[in-house]
Coordinates of C-alpha atoms and ligand atoms in Angstrom, one line a residue:
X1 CA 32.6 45.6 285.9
X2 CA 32.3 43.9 289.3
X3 CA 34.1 46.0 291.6
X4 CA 37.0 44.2 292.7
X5 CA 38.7 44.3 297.0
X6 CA 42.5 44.9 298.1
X7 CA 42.2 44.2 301.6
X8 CA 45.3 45.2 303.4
X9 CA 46.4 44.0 306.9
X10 CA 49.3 44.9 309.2
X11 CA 51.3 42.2 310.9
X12 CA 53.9 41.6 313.6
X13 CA 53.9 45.9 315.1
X14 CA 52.3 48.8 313.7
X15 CA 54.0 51.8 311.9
X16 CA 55.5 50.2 309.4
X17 CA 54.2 51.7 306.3
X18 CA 50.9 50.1 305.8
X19 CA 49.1 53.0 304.3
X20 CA 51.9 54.4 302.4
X21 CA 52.2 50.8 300.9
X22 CA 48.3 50.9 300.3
X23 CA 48.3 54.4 299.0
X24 CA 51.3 53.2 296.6
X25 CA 49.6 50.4 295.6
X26 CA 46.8 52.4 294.5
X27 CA 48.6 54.9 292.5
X28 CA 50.0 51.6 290.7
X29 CA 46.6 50.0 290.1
X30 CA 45.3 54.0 288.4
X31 CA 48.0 54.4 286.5
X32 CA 46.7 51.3 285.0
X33 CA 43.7 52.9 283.7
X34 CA 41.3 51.3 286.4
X35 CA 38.9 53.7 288.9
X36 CA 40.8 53.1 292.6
X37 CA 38.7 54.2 295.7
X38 CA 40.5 53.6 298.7
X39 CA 39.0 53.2 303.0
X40 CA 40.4 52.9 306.2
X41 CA 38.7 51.0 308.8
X42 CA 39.7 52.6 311.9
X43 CA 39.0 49.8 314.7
X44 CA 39.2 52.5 317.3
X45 CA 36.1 53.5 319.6
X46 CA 36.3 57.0 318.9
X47 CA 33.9 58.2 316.4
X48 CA 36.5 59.6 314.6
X49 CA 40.5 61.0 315.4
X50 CA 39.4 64.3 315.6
X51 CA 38.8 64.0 319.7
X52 CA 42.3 62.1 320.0
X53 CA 45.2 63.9 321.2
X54 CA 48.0 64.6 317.9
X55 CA 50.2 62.4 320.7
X56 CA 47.6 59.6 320.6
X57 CA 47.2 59.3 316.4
X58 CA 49.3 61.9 314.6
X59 CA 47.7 64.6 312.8
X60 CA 44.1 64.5 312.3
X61 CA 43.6 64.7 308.3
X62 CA 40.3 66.7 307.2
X63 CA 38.7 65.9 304.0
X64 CA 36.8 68.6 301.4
X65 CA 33.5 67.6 303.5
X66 CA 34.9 68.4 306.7
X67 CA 35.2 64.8 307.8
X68 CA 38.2 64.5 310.5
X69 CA 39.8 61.0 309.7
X70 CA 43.0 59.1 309.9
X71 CA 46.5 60.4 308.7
X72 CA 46.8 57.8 306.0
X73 CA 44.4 59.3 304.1
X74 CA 46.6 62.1 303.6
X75 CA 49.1 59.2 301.8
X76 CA 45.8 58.3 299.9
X77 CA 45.1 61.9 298.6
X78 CA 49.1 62.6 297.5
X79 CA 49.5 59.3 296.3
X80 CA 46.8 58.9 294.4
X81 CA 45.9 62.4 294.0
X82 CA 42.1 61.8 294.1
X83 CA 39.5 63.9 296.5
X84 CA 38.2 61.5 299.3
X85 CA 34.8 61.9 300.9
X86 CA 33.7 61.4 304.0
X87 CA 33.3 57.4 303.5
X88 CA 36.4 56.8 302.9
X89 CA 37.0 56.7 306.8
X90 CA 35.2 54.6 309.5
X91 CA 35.7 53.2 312.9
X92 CA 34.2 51.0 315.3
X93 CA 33.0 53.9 317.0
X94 CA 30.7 55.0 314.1
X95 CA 29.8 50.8 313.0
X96 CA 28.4 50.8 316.8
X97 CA 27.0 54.5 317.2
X98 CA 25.0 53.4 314.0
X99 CA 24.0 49.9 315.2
X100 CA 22.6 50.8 318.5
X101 CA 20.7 53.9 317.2
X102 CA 19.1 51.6 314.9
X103 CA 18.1 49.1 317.8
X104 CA 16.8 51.8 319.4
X105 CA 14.3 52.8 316.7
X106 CA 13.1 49.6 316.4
X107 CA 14.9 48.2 313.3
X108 CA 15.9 44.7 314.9
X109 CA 12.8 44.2 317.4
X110 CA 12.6 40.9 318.9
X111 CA 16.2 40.1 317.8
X112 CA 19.4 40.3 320.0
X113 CA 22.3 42.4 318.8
X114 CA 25.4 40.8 318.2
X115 CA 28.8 41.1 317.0
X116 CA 27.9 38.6 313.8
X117 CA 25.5 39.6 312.0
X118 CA 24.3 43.0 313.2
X119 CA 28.3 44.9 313.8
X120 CA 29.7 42.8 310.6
X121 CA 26.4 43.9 308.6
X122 CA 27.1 47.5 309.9
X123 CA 30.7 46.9 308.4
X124 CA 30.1 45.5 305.4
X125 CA 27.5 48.3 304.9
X126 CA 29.9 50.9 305.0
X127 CA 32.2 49.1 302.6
X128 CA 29.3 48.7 300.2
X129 CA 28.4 52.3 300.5
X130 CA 31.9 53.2 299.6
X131 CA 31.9 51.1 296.6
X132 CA 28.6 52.5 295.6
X133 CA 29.6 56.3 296.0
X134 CA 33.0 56.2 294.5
X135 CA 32.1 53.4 291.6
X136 CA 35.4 52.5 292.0
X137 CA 36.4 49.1 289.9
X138 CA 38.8 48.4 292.9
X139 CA 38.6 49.2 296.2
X140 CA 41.8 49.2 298.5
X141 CA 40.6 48.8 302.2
X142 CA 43.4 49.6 304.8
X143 CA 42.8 47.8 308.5
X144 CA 44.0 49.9 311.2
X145 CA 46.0 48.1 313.7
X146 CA 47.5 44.9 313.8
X147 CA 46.3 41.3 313.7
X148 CA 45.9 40.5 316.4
X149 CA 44.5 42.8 318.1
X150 CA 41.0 42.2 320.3
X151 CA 39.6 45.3 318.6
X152 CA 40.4 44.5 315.0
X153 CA 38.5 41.2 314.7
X154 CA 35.1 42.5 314.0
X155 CA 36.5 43.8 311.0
X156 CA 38.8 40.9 309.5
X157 CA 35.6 38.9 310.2
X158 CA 33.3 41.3 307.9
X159 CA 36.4 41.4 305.5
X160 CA 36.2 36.9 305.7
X161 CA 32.2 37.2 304.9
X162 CA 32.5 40.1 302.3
X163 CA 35.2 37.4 300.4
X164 CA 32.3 34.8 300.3
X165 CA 29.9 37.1 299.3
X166 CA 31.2 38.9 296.6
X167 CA 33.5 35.9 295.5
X168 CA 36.9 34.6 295.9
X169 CA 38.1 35.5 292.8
X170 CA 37.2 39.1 293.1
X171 CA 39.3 39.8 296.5
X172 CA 43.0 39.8 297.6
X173 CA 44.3 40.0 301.0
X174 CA 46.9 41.5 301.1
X175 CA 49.6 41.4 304.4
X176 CA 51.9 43.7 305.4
X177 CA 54.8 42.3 307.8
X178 CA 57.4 43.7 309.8
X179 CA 60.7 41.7 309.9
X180 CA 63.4 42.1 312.7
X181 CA 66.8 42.4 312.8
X182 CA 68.8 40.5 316.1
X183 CA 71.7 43.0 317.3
X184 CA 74.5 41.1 317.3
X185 CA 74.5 39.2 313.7
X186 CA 72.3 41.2 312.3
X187 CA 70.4 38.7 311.2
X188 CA 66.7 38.7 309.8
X189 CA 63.8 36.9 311.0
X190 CA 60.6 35.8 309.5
X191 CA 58.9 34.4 312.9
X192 CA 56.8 37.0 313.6
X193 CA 55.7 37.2 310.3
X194 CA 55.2 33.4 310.6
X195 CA 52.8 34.0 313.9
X196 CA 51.0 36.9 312.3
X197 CA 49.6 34.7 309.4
X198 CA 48.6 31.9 311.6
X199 CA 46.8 34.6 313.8
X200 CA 45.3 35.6 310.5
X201 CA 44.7 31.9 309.2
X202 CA 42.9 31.0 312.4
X203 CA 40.4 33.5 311.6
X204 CA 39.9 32.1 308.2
X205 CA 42.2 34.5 306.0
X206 CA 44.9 33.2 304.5
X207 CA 47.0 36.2 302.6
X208 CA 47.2 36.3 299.1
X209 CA 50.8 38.7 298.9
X210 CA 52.7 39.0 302.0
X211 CA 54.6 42.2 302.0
X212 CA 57.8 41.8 304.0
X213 CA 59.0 45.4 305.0
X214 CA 62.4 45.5 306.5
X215 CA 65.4 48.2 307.4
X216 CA 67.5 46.1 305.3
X217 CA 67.7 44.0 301.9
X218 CA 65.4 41.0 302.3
X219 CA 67.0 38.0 300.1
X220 CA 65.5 35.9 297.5
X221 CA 66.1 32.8 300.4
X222 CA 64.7 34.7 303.3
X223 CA 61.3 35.0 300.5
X224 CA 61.1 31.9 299.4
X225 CA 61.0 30.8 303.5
X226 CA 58.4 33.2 303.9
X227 CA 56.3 31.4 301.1
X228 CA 57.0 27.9 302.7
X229 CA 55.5 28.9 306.0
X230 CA 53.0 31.3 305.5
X231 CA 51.5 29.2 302.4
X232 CA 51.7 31.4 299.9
X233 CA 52.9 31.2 296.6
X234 CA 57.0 32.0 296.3
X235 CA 56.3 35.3 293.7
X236 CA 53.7 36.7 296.2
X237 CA 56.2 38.0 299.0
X238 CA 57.3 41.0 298.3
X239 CA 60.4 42.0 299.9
X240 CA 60.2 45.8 300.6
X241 CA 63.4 47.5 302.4
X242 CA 62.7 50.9 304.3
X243 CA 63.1 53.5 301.8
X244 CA 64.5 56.6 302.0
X245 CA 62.5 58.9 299.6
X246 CA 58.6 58.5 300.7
X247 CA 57.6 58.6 296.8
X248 CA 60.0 56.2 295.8
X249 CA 57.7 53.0 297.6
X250 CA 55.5 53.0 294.1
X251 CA 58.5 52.7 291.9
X252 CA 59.9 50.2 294.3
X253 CA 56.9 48.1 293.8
X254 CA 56.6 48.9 290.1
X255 CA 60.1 47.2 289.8
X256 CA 59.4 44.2 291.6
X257 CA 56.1 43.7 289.2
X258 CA 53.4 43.8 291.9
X259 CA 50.8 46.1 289.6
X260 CA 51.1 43.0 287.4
X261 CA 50.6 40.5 290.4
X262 CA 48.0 41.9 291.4
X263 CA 45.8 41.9 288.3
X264 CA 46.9 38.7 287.5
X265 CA 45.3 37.9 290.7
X266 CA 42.2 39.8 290.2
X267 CA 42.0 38.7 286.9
X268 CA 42.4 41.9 285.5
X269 CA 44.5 43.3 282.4
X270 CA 46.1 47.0 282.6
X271 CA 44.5 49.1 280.5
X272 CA 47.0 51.2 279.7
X273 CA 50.4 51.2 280.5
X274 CA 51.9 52.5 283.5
X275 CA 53.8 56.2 282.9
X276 CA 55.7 56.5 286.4
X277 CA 58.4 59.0 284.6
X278 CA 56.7 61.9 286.6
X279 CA 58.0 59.7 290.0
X280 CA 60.6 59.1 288.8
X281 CA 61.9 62.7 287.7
X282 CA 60.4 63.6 291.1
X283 CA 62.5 61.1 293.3
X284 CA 65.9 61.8 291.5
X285 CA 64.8 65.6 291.8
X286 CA 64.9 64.7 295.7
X287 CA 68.2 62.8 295.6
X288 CA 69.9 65.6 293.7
X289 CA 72.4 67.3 295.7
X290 CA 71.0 71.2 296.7
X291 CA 71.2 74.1 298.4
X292 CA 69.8 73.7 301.8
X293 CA 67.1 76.5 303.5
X294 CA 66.0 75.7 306.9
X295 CA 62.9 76.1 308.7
X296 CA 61.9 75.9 312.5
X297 CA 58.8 74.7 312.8
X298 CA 57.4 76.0 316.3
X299 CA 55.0 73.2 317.6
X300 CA 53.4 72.2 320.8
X301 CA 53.5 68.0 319.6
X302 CA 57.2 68.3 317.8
X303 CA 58.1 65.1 319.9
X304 CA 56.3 63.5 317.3
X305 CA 56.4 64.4 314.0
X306 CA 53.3 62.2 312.4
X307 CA 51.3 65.0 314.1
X308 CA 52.7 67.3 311.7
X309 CA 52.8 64.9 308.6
X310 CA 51.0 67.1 306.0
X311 CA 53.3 70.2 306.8
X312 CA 56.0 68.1 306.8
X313 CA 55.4 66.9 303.3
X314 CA 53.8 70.4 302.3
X315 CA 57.2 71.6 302.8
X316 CA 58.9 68.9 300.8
X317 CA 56.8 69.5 298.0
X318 CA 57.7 73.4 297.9
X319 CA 61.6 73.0 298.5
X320 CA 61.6 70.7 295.4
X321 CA 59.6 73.5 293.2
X322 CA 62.0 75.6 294.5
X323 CA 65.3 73.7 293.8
X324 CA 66.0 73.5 297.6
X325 CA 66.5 70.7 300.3
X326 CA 64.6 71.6 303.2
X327 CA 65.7 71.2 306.3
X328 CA 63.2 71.6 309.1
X329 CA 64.2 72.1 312.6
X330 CA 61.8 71.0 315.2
X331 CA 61.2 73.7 318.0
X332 CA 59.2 73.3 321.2
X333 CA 57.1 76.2 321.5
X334 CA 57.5 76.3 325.7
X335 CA 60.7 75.6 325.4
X336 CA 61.0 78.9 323.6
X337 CA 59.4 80.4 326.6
X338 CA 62.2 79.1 328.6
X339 CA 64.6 80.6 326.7
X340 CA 65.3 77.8 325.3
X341 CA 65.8 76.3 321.6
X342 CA 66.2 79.8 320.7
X343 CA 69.6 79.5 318.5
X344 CA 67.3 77.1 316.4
X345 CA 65.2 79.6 315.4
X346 CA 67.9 82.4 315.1
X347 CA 69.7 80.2 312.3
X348 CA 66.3 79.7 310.5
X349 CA 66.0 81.0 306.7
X350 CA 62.0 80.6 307.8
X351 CA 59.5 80.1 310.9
X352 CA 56.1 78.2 310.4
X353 CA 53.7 77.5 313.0
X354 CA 51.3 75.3 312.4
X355 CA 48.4 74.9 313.8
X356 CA 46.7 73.6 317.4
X357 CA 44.7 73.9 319.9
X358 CA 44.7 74.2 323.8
X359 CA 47.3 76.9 325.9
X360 CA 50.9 75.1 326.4
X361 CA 53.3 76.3 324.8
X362 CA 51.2 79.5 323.5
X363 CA 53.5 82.2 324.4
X364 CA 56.5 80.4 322.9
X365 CA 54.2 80.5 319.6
X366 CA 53.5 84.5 320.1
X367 CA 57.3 84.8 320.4
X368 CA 58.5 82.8 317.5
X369 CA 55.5 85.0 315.2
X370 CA 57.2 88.2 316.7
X371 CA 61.0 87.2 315.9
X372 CA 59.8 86.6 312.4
X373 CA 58.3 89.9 312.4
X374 CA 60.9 91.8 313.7
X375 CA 64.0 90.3 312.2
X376 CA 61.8 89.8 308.5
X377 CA 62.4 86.1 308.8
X378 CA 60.1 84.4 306.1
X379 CA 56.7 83.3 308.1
X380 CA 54.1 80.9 307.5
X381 CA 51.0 80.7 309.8
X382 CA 48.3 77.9 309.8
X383 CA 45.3 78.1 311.7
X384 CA 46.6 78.7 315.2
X385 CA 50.0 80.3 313.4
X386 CA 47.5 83.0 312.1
X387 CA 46.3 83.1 315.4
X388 CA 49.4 83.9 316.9
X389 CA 50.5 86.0 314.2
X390 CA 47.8 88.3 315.5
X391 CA 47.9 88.5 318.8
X392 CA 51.3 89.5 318.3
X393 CA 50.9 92.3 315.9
X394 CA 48.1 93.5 318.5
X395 CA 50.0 93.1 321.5
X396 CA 53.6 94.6 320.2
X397 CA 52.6 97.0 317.2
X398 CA 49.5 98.4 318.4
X399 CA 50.0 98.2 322.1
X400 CA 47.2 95.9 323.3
X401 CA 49.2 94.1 326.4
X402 CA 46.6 92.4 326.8
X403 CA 45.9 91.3 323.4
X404 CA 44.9 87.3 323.4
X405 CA 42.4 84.5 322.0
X406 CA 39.4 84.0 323.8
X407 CA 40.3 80.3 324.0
X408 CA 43.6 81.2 326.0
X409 CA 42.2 84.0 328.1
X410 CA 38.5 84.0 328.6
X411 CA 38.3 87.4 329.7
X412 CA 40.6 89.0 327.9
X413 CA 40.0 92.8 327.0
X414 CA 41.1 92.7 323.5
X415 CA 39.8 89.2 322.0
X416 CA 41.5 89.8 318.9
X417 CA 40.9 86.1 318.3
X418 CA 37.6 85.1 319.2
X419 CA 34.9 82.0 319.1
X420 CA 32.9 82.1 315.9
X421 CA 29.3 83.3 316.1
X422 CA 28.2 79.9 315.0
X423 CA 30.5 78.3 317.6
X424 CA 29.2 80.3 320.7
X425 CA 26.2 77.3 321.3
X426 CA 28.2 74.6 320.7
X427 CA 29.1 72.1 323.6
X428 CA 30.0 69.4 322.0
X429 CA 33.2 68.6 320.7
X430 CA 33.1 65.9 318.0
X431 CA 33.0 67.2 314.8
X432 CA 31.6 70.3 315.5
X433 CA 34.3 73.0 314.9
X434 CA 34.3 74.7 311.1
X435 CA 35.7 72.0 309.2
X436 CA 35.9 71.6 305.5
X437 CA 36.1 73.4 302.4
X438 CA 35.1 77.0 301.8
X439 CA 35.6 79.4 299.7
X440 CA 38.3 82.9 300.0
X441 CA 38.3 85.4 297.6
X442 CA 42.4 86.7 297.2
X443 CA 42.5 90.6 297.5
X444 CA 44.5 92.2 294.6
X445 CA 47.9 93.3 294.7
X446 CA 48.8 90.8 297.9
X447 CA 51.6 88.3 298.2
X448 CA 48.9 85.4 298.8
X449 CA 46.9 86.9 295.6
X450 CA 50.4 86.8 294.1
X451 CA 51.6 83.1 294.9
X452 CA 48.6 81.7 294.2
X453 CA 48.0 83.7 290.9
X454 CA 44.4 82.8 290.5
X455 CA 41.1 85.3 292.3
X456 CA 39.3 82.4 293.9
X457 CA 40.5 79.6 296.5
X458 CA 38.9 76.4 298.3
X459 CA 41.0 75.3 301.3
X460 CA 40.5 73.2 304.2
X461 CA 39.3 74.4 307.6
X462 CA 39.4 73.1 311.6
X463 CA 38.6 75.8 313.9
X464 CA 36.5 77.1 316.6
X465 CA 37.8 80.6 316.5
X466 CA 38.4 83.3 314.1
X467 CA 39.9 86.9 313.8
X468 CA 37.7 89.4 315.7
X469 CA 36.5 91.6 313.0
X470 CA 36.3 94.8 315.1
X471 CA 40.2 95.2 315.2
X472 CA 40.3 95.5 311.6
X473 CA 40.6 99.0 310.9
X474 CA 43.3 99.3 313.9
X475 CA 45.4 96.3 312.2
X476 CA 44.8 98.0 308.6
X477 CA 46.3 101.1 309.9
X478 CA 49.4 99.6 310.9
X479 CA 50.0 97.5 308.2
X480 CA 48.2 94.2 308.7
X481 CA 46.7 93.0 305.1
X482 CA 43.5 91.1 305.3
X483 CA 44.9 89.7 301.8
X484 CA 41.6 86.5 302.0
X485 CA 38.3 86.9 303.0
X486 CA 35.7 84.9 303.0
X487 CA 32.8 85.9 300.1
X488 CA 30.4 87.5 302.3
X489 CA 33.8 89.1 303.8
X490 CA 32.8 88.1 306.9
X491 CA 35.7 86.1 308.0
X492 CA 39.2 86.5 308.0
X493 CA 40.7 83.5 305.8
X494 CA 44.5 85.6 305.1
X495 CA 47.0 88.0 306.8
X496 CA 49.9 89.0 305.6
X497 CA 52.7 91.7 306.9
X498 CA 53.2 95.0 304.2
X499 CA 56.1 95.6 305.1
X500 CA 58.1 91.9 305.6
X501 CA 59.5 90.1 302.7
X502 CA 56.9 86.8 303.4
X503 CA 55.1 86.9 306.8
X504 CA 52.0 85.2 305.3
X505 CA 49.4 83.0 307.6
X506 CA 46.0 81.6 306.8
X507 CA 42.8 80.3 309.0
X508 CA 42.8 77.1 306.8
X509 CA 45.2 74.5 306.6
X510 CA 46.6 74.5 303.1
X511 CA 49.1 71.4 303.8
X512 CA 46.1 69.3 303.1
X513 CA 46.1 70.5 299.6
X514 CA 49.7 70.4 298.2
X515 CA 50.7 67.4 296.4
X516 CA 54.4 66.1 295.3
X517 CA 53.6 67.3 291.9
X518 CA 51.1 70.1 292.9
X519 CA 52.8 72.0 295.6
X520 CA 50.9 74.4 297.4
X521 CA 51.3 78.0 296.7
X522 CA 51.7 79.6 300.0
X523 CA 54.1 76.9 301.1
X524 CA 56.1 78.0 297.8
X525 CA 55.8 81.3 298.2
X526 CA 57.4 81.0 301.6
X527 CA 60.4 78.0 300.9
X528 CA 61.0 80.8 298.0
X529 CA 61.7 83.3 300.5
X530 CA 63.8 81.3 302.8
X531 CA 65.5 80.7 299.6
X532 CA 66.4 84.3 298.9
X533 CA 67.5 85.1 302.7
X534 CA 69.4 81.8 302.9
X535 CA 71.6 83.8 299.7
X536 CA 72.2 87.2 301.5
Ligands
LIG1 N1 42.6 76.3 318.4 C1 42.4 77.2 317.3 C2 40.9 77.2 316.9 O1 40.2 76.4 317.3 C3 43.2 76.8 316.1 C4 42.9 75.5 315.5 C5 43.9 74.9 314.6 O2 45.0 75.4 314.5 N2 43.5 73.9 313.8 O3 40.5 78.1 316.2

């Protein structure tokens, strides 16, 4: 079969739930029996997110090949619940990086580079490749940004040419609008929407669905305007109110037929039929009325939570496995060092600290591990949460006052966390940190070995540093379990507390693993402690 393009563009402002919509649409289109790969085109300079600040792009998503790339593929992977790979992702950083090192080898001689052909080649390229690798029968493609933008024309122009060449009939474009309420009457309008098409008809796309997201019921009337303007045809605006359960946007779609749009579009007819029960069942599991367990999550970027968006949903996914609501209770980590935000924490069932990089707010991190230590408050560490979970074990339990990461405090005497041996060259700082899959064998008889029930795990890394191995013995001795370990047992992967009821962290980041039907195990393990000290 010929594979088949969903191109999706954002209109009017960004943030309005363009990848989730994507990501939806793609569950749709596999329940349908058809092979769905999905790709964002990133239209950002840098090679990839992983050098932006969590302020800048929200959390930086890594993939089983290590690649760093944008948060939406997160929405992709629980969604859709495939693996992506490393092609999945591109920006203009990477389109350019690969076009002028090509120039510079003498692929183009005699010719000069320009934006059409050689950057739109480069583009298309990349799409191909993804089509190629994945052998998907439809590809969704996801454009970062807004039309509209100066850096997001390269790639609505490859998007024009790729319709040519691979025929009308085989792609969709598919818009995704924003439409404003006015304060005082309350009342909707469709004029951005309006100027966002013509920006995108100027360019030579006309959309073939326009999907009009608003904070409140969008009418039949208010549609059928939409149509008139924009040119499209009346059943192909999709009205699409802000929901309030995240895995609801597929059944909301389902409802209003567009699987069925679209592959009437395409051309297509659904193999099979559709079984959304398991959403379903999932979303009026969320709606049901349940006990509540909080959790403080300690962060250094808590003013915006997109930089936590896998933890976030990590922790959704466990509450509902464990008949709970969760409700999670956003805590500066310096402001914990002002004494502040404190009571927060105190009327916690559970602390988690995830994971980060860089000194502020370090100390509040190392105090939020020790209050969870002390008082047996149910504790989850990722990545820097480990991190912190050990220098406070070192520093309060066996003494070391000095106890620190090497990355905080250079010279510290006791670098209980300290640069990997493989790290101790590097200098640059793309893509160079551990990143990706690897393997961690469970050590018997331990809570991680317990909640995840199985001897062998693959989780997903991003560090630079790594427990120092020559404060093992001292930590065994006092009770610190090594309860993961990497095969060759060189490297720390899991720690947990003996004597705690769940103080559990890990080097990896498991929240890029759970799923809304596949929740991860140590996030269980931990919402099912909350659970028990939210009872006594
Ligand atoms: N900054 C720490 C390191 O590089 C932790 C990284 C993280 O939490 N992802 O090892």
């Amino acid at each position: 079969m010929t594979t088949k393009y969903l191109f999706f563009t954002g209109g009017v402002v960004s943030s309005v739930g363009k990848g989730v919509t994507a990501a939806a649409m793609g569950l749709l289109l596999k329940e349908r029996g058809f092979n769905v790969a999905v790709q964002k085109l990133d239209p950002y300079i840098n090679v990839d997110p992983g050098t932006m600040s969590p302020y800048q792009h929200g959390e930086v998503y890594v993939l089983d090949d290590g690649a760093e790339t944008d948060l939406d593929l997160g929405h992709y992977e629980r969604f859709i619940d495939n693996r992506l790979t490393r092609v999945s992702n591109f920006t203009t950083g990477q389109v350019y990086a690969e076009t002028i090192a090509k120039e510079r080898r003498g692929d183009f001689l005699g010719g000069t580079i320009q934006v059409i052909p050689h950057i739109t080649n480069e583009i298309k390229r990349r799409i191909g490749l993804a089509a190629k690798e994945t052998g998907a029968e439809i590809m969704i493609l996801e454009v970062g940004g807004t039309v509209g933008d100066i850096e997001s024309q390269p790639f609505l122009e490859a998007l024009r040419q790729l319709r040519n060449e691979v025929g009308r009939e085989n792609c969709l474009f598919v818009h995704v609008t924003w439409l404003p309420t006015i304060g005082a009457t309350g009342e909707i309008k469709t004029k951005p929407t309006q100027h966002s098409v013509a920006a995108l008809r100027s360019i030579g796309i006309s959309p073939n669905i326009i999907i009009a997201r608003a904070d409140q019921d969008v009418d039949k009337g208010l549609c059928e305007k939409i149509a008139l303007f924009c040119d499209v045809e009346k059943d192909s605006v999709i009205p699409m109110k802000t929901a309030d359960v995240l895995y609801e946007v597929p059944l909301l779609l389902e409802k209003l037929g567009v699987g069925e749009l679209v592959l009437g579009k395409l051309g297509l007819e659904a193999k099979r039929k559709p079984n959304m029960r398991p959403w379903k069942k999932l979303v009026d599991d969320v709606r049901k009325p349940k006990p509540t367990v909080k959790v403080a999550l300690v962060g250094k970027y808590v003013e915006l939570q997109d930089a936590y968006m896998s933890v976030r949903e990590a922790l959704k996914h466990a509450a509902l496995a464990n008949g709970v609501e969760v409700e999670i209770n956003w805590v500066h980590s310096a402001d914990l060092e002002k004494d502040k935000g404190w009571d927060i924490v105190k009327k916690s069932d559970a602390v988690l600290v995830p994971g980060g990089f860089g000194s502020r707010g370090i100390e509040g991190k190392v105090m939020a591990a020790r209050f969870a230590r002390e008082n047996k408050v149910p504790y989850l560490g990722l990545c820097l949460g480990m991190q912190v979970m050990c220098i406070d074990f070192a520093r309060h339990v066996l003494d070391l006052e000095e106890a620190n990461s090497s990355e905080f405090d250079r010279g510290t005497e006791h670098p209980v966390i300290d640069l990997m041996i493989d790290q101790r060259s590097i200098t640059d700082m793309g893509g160079t940190m551990r990143l990706g899959l690897y393997p961690c064998l469970l050590q018997k008889g331990t809570k991680a070995a317990t909640v995840y029930g199985v001897a062998k795990v693959d989780e997903r890394h991003r560090h630079r540093f790594e427990f120092n191995n020559s404060y093992r013995a001292d930590f065994e001795k006092r009770g610190m379990i090594f309860s993961g370990l990497s095969p060759d047992n060189r490297l720390v992967e899991i720690v947990e507390l003996a004597d705690h009821p769940y103080m559990v962290a890990s080097q990896f980041h498991p929240e890029f693993l759970s799923r809304p039907m596949r929740p991860h195990p140590l996030f269980v393990g931990l919402l099912k402690a909350a659970k028990e000290r939210a009872k006594k």
